[in-house]
Structures are given as C-alpha cells and as structure tokens.
mmCIF file of N, CA, C and O in Angstrom:
data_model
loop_
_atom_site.group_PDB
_atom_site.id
_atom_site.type_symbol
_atom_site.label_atom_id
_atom_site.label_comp_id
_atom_site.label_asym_id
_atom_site.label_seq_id
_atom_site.Cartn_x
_atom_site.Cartn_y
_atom_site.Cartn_z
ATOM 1 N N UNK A 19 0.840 -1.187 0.000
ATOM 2 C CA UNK A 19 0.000 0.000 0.000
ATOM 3 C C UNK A 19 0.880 1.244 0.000
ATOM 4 O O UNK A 19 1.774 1.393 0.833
ATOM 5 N N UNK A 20 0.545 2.338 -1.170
ATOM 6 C CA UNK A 20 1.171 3.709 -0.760
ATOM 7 C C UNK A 20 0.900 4.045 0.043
ATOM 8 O O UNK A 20 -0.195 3.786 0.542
ATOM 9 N N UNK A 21 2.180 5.139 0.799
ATOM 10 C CA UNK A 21 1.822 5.968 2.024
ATOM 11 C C UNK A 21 1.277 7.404 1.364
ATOM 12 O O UNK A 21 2.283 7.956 0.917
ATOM 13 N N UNK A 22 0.232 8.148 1.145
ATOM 14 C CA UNK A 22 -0.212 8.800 0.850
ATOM 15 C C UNK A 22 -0.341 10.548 1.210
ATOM 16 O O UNK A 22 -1.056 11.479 0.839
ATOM 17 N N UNK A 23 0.890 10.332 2.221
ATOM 18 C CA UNK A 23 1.117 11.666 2.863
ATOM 19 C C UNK A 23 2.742 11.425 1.932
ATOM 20 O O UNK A 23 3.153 12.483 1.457
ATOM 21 N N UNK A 24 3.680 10.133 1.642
ATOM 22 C CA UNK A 24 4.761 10.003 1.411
ATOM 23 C C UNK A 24 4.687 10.459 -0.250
ATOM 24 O O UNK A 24 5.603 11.142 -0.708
ATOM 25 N N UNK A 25 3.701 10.096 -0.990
ATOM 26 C CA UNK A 25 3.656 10.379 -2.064
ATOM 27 C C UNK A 25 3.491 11.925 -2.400
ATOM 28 O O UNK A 25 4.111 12.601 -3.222
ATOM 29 N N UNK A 26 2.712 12.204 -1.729
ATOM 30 C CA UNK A 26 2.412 14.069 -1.412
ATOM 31 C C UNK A 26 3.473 14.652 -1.080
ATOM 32 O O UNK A 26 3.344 15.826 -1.429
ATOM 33 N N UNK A 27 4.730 14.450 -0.467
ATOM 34 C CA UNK A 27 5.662 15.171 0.084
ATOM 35 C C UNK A 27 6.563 15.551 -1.279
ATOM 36 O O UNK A 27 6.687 14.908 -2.321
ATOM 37 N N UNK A 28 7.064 16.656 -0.940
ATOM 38 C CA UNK A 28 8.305 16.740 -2.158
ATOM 39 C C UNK A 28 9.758 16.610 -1.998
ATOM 40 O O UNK A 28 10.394 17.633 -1.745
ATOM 41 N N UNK A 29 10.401 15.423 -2.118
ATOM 42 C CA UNK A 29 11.617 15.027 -1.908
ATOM 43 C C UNK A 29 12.266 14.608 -2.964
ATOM 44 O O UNK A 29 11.802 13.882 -3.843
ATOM 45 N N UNK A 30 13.519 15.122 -2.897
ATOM 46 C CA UNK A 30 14.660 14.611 -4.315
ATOM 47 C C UNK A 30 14.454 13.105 -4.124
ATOM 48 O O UNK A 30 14.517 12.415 -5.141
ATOM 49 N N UNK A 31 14.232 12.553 -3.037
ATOM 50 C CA UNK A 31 14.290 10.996 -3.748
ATOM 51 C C UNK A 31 13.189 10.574 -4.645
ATOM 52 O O UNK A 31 13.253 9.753 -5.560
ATOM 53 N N UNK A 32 12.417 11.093 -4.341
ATOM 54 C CA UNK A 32 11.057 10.757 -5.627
ATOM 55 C C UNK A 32 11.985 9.967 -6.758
ATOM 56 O O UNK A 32 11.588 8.956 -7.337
ATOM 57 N N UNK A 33 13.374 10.625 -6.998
ATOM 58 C CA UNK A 33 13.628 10.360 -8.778
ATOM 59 C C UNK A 33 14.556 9.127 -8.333
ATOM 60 O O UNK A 33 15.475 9.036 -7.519
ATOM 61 N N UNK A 34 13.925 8.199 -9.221
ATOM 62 C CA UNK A 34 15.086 6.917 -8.823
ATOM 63 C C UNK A 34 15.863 6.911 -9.423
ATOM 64 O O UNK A 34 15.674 7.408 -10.533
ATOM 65 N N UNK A 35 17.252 6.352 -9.109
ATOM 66 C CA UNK A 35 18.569 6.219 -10.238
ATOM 67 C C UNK A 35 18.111 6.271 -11.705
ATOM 68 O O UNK A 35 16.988 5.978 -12.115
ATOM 69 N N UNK A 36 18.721 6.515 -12.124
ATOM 70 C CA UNK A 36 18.535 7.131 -13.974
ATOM 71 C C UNK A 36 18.857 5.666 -14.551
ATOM 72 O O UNK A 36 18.396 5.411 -15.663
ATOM 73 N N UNK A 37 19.665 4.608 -13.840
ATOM 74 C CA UNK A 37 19.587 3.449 -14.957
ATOM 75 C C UNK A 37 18.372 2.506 -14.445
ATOM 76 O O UNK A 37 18.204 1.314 -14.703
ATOM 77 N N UNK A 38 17.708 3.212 -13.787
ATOM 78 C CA UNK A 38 16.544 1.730 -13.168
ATOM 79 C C UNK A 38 14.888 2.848 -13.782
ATOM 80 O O UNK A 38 13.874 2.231 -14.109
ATOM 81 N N UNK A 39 14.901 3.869 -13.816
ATOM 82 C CA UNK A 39 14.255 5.278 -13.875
ATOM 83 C C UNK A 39 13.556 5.513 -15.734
ATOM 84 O O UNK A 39 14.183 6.060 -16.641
ATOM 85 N N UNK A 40 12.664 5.136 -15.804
ATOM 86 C CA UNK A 40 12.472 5.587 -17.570
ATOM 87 C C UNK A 40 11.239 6.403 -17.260
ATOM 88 O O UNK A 40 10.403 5.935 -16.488
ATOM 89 N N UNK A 41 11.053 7.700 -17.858
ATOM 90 C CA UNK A 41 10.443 8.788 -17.774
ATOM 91 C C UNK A 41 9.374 8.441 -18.678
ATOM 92 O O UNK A 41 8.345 8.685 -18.048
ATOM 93 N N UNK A 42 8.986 7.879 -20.136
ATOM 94 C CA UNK A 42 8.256 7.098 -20.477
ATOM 95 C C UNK A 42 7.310 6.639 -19.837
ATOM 96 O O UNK A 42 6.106 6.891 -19.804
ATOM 97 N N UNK A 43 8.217 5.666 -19.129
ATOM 98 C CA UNK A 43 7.359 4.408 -18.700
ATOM 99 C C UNK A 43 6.627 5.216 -17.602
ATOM 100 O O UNK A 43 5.451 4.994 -17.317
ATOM 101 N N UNK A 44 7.076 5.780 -17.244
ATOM 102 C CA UNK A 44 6.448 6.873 -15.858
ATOM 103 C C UNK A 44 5.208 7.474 -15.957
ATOM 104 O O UNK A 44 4.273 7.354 -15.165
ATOM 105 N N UNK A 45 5.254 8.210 -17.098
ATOM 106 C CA UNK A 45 4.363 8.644 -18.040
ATOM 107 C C UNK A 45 3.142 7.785 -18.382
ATOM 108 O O UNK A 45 1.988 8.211 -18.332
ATOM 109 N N UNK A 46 3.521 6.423 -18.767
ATOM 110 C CA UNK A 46 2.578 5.359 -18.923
ATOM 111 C C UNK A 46 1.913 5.155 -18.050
ATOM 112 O O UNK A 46 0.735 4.920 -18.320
ATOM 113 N N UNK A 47 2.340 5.145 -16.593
ATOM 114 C CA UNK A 47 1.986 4.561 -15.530
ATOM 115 C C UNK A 47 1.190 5.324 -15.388
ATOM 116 O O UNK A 47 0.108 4.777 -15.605
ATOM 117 N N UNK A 48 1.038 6.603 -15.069
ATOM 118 C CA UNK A 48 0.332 7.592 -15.086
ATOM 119 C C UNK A 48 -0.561 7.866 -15.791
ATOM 120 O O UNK A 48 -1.397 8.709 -15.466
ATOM 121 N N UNK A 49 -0.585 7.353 -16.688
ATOM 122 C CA UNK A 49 -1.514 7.375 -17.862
ATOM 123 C C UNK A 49 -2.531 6.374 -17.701
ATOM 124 O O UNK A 49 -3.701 6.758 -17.700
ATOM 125 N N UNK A 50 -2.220 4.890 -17.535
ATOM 126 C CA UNK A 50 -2.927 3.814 -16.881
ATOM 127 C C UNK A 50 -3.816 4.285 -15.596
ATOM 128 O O UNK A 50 -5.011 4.122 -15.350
ATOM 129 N N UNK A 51 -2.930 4.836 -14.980
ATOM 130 C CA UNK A 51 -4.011 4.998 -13.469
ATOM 131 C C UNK A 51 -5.530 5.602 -13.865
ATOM 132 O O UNK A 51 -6.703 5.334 -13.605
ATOM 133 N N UNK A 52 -4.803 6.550 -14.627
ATOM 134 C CA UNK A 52 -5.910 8.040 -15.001
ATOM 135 C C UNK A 52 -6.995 7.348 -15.858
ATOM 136 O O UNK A 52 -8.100 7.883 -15.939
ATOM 137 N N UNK A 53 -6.736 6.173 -16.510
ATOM 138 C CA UNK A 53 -7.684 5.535 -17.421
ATOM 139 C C UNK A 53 -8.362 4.478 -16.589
ATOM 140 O O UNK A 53 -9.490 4.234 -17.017
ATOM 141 N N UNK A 54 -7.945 3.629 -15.309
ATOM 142 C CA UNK A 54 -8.746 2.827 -14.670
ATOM 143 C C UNK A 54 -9.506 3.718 -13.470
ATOM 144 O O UNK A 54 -10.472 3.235 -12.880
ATOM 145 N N UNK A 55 -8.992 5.069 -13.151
ATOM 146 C CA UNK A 55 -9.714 6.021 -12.536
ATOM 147 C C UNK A 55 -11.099 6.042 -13.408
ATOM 148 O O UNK A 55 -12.167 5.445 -13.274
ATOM 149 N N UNK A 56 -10.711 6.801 -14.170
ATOM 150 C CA UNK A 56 -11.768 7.194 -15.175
ATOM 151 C C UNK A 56 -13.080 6.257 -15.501
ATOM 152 O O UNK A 56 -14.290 6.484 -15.511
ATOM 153 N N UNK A 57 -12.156 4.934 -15.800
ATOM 154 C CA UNK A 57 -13.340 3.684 -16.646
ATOM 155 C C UNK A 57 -14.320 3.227 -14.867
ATOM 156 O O UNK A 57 -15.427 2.688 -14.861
ATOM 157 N N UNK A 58 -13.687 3.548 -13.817
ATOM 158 C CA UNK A 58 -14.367 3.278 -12.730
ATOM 159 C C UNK A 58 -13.584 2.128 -12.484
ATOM 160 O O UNK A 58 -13.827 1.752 -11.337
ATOM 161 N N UNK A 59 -12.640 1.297 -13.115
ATOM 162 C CA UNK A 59 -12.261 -0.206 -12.636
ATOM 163 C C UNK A 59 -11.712 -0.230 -11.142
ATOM 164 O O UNK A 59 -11.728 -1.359 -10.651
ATOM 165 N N UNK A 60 -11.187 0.869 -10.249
ATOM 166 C CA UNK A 60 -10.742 0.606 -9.042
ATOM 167 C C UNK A 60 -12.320 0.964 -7.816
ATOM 168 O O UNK A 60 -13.394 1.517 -8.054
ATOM 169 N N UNK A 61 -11.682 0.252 -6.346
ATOM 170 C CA UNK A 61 -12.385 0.348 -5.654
ATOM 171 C C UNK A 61 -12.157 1.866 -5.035
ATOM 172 O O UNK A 61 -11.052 2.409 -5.021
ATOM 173 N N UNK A 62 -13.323 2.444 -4.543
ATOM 174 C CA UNK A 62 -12.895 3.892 -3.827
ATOM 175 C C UNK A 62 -11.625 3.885 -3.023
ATOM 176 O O UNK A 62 -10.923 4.889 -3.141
ATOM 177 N N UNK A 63 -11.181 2.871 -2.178
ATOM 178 C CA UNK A 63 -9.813 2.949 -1.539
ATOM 179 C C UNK A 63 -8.817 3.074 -2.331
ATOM 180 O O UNK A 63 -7.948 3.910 -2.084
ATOM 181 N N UNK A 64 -8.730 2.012 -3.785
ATOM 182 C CA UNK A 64 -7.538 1.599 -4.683
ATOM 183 C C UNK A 64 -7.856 3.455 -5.289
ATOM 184 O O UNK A 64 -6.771 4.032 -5.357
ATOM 185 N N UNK A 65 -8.828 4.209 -5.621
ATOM 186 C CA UNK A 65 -8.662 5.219 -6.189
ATOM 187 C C UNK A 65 -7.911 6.635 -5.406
ATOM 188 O O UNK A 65 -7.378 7.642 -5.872
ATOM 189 N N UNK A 66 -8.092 6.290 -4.394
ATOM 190 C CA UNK A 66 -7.338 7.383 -3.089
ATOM 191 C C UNK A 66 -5.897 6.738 -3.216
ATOM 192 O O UNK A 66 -5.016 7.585 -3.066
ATOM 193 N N UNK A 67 -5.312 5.131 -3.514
ATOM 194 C CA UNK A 67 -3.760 4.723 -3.862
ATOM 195 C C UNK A 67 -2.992 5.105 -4.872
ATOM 196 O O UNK A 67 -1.777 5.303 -4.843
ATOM 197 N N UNK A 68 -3.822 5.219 -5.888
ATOM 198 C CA UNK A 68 -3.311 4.704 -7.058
ATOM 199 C C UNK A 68 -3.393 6.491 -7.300
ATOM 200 O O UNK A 68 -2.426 7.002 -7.864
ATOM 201 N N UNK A 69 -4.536 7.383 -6.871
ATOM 202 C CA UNK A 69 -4.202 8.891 -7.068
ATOM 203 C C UNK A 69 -2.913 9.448 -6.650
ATOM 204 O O UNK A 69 -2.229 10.189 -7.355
ATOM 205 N N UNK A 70 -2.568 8.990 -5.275
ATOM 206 C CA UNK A 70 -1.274 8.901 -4.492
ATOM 207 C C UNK A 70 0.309 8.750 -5.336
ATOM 208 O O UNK A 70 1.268 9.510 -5.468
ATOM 209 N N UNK A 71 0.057 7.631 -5.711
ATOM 210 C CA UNK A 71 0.972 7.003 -6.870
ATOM 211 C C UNK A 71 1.314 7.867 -8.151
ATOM 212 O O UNK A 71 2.430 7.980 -8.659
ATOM 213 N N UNK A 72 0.046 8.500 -8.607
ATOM 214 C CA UNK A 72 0.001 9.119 -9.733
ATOM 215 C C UNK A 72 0.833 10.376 -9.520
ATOM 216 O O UNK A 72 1.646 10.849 -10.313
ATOM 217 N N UNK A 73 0.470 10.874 -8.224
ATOM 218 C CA UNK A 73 1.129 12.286 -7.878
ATOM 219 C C UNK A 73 2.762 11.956 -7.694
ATOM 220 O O UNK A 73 3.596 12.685 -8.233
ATOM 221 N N UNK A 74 3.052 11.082 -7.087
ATOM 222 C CA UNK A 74 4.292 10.783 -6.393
ATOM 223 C C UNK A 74 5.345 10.436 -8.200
ATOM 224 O O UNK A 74 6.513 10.806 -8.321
ATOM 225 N N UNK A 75 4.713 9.837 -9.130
ATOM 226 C CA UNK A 75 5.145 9.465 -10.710
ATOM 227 C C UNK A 75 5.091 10.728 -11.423
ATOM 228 O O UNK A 75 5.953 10.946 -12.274
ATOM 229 N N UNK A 76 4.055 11.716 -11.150
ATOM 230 C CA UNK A 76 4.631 13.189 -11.517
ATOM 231 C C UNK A 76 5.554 13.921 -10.701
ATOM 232 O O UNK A 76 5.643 15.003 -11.281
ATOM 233 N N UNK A 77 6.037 13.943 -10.040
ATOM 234 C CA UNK A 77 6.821 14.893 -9.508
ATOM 235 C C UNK A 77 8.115 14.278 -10.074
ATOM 236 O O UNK A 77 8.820 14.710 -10.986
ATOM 237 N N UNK A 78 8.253 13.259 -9.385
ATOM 238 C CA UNK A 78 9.794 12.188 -10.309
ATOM 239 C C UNK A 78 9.865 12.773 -11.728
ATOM 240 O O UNK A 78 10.987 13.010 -12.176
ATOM 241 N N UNK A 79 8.655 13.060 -12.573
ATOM 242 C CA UNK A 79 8.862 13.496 -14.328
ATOM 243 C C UNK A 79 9.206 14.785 -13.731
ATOM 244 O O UNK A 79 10.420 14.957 -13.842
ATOM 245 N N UNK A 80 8.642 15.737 -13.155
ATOM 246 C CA UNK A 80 8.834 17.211 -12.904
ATOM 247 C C UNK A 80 10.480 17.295 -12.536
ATOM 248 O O UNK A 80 11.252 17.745 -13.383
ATOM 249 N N UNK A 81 10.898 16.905 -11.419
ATOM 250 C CA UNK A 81 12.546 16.551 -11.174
ATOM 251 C C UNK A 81 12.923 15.843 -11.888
ATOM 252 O O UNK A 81 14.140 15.896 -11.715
ATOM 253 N N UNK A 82 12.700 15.040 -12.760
ATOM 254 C CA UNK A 82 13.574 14.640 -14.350
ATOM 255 C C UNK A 82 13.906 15.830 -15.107
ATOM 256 O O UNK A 82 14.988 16.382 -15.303
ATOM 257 N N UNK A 83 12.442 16.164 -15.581
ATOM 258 C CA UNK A 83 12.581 17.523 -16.338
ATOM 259 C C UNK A 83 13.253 18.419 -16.139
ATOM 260 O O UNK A 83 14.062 18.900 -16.932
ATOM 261 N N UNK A 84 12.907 18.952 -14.518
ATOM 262 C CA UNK A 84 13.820 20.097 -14.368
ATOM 263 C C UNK A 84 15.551 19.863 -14.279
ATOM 264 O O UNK A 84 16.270 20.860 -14.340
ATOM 265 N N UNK A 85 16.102 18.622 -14.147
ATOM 266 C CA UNK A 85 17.060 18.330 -14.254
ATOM 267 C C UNK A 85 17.912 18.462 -15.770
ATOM 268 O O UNK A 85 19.040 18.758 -16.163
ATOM 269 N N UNK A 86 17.019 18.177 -16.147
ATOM 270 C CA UNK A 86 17.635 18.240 -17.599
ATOM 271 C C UNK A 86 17.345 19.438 -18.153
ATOM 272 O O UNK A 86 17.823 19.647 -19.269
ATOM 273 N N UNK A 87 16.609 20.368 -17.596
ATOM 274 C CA UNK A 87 16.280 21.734 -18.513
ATOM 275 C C UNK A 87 17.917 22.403 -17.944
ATOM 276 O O UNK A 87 18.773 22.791 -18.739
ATOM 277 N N UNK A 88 18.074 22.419 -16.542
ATOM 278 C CA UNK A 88 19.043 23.061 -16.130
ATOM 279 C C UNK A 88 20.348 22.482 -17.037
ATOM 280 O O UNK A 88 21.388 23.091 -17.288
ATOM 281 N N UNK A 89 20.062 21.458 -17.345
ATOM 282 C CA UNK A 89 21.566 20.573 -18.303
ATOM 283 C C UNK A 89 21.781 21.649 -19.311
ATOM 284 O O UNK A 89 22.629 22.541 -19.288
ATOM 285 N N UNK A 90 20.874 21.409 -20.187
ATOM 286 C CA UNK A 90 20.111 22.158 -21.265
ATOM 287 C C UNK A 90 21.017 23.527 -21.101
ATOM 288 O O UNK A 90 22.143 23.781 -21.528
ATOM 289 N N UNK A 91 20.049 24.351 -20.280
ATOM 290 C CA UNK A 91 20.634 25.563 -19.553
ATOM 291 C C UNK A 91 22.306 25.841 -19.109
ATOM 292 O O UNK A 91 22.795 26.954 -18.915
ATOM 293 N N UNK A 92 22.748 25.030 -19.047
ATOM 294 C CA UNK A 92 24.207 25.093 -18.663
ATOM 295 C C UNK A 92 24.825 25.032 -20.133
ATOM 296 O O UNK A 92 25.245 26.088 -20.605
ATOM 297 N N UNK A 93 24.902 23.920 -20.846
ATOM 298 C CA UNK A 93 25.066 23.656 -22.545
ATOM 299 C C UNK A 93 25.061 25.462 -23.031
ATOM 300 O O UNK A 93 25.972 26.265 -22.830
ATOM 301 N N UNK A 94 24.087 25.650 -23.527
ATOM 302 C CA UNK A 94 23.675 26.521 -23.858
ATOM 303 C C UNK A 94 24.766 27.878 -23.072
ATOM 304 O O UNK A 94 25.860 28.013 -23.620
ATOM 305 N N UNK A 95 24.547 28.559 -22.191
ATOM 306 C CA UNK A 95 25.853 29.277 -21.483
ATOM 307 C C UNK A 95 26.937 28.867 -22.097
ATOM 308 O O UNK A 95 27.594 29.822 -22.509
ATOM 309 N N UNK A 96 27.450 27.722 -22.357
ATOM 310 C CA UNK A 96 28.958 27.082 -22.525
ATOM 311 C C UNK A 96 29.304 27.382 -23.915
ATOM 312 O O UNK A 96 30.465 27.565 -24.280
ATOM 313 N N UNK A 97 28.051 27.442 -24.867
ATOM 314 C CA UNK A 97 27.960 27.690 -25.960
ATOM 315 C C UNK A 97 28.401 28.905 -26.165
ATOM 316 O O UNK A 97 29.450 29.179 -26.747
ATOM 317 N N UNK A 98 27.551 29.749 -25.652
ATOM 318 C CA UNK A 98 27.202 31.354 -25.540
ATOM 319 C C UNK A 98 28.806 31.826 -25.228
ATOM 320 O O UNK A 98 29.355 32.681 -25.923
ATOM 321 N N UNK A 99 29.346 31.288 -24.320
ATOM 322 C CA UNK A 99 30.668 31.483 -23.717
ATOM 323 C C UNK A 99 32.096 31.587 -24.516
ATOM 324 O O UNK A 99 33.019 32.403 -24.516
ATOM 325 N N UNK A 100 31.797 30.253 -25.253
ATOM 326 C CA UNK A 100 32.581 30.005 -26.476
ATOM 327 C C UNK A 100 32.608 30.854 -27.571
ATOM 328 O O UNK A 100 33.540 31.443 -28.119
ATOM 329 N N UNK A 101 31.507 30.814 -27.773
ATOM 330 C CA UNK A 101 31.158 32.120 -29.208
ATOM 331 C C UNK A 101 31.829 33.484 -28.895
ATOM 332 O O UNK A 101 31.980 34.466 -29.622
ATOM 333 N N UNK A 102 32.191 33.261 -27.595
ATOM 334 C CA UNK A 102 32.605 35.099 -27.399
ATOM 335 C C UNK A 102 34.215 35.070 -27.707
ATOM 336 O O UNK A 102 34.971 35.987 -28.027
ATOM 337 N N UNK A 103 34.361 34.227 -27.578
ATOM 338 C CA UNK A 103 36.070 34.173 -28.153
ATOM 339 C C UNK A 103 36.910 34.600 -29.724
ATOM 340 O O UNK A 103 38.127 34.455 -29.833
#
C-alpha cells in the first residue's frame, strides 16, 4: 500500500537512479491509473492509492525535467561562452 502523505511530500528521492528510472514508462503509468480512474475499474480505496501514486510518478517526471532543462541551460551558457572568443 502507498503511504499517501509520502507520495504528497516533495523530496529529491522521488527520482530513482537514472539506470533503473524511464520517464516514459512513468508517463505510462500515469496514464494507466488516469484511465482505470476514469473507466471506474478501481475500488474507492484503490482510487485514493493509485491517485497517491500518480502524484508521487509526476513529480519524479517534474525533477527529471527540471534536471535536464538546467543541463540544457548550462550547454547553452557554454555555448554562448565560447562564441565570445
């Protein structure tokens, strides 16, 4: 069972190691929940878990993302940096 205050919290560990971690599949998962939400297939409890889950699988994409925008963001400077030479 999710802990549902644990999924709500915002912590860098949300993001699991990058070789076990596919942002995709994350995405999918998330995507699944939102569709057995929707079709009604869970019980009112499994829908208070699996909402839990859903939140806790976005934030991990949100700290993916923002990880890599800042990459992005650094690249870019290094670029900018170079060109001035």
């Amino acid at each position: 069972m999710i802990d549902p205050i644990g999924a709500i919290g915002s912590n860098k560990a949300d993001t699991p190691p990058p070789d076990t971690w596919k942002y995709e599949v994350t995405v999918e998962r998330v995507e699944t929940i939102i569709r057995q939400i929707e079709a009604g297939e869970l019980e009112l409890t499994e829908v208070f878990d699996q909402f839990a889950a859903a939140v806790k699988y976005l934030r991990q994409c949100e700290v993916f993302l923002q990880e890599r925008q800042q990459q992005m963001d650094l690249l870019i400077e290094t670029l900018e940096e170079d060109s001035d030479f």
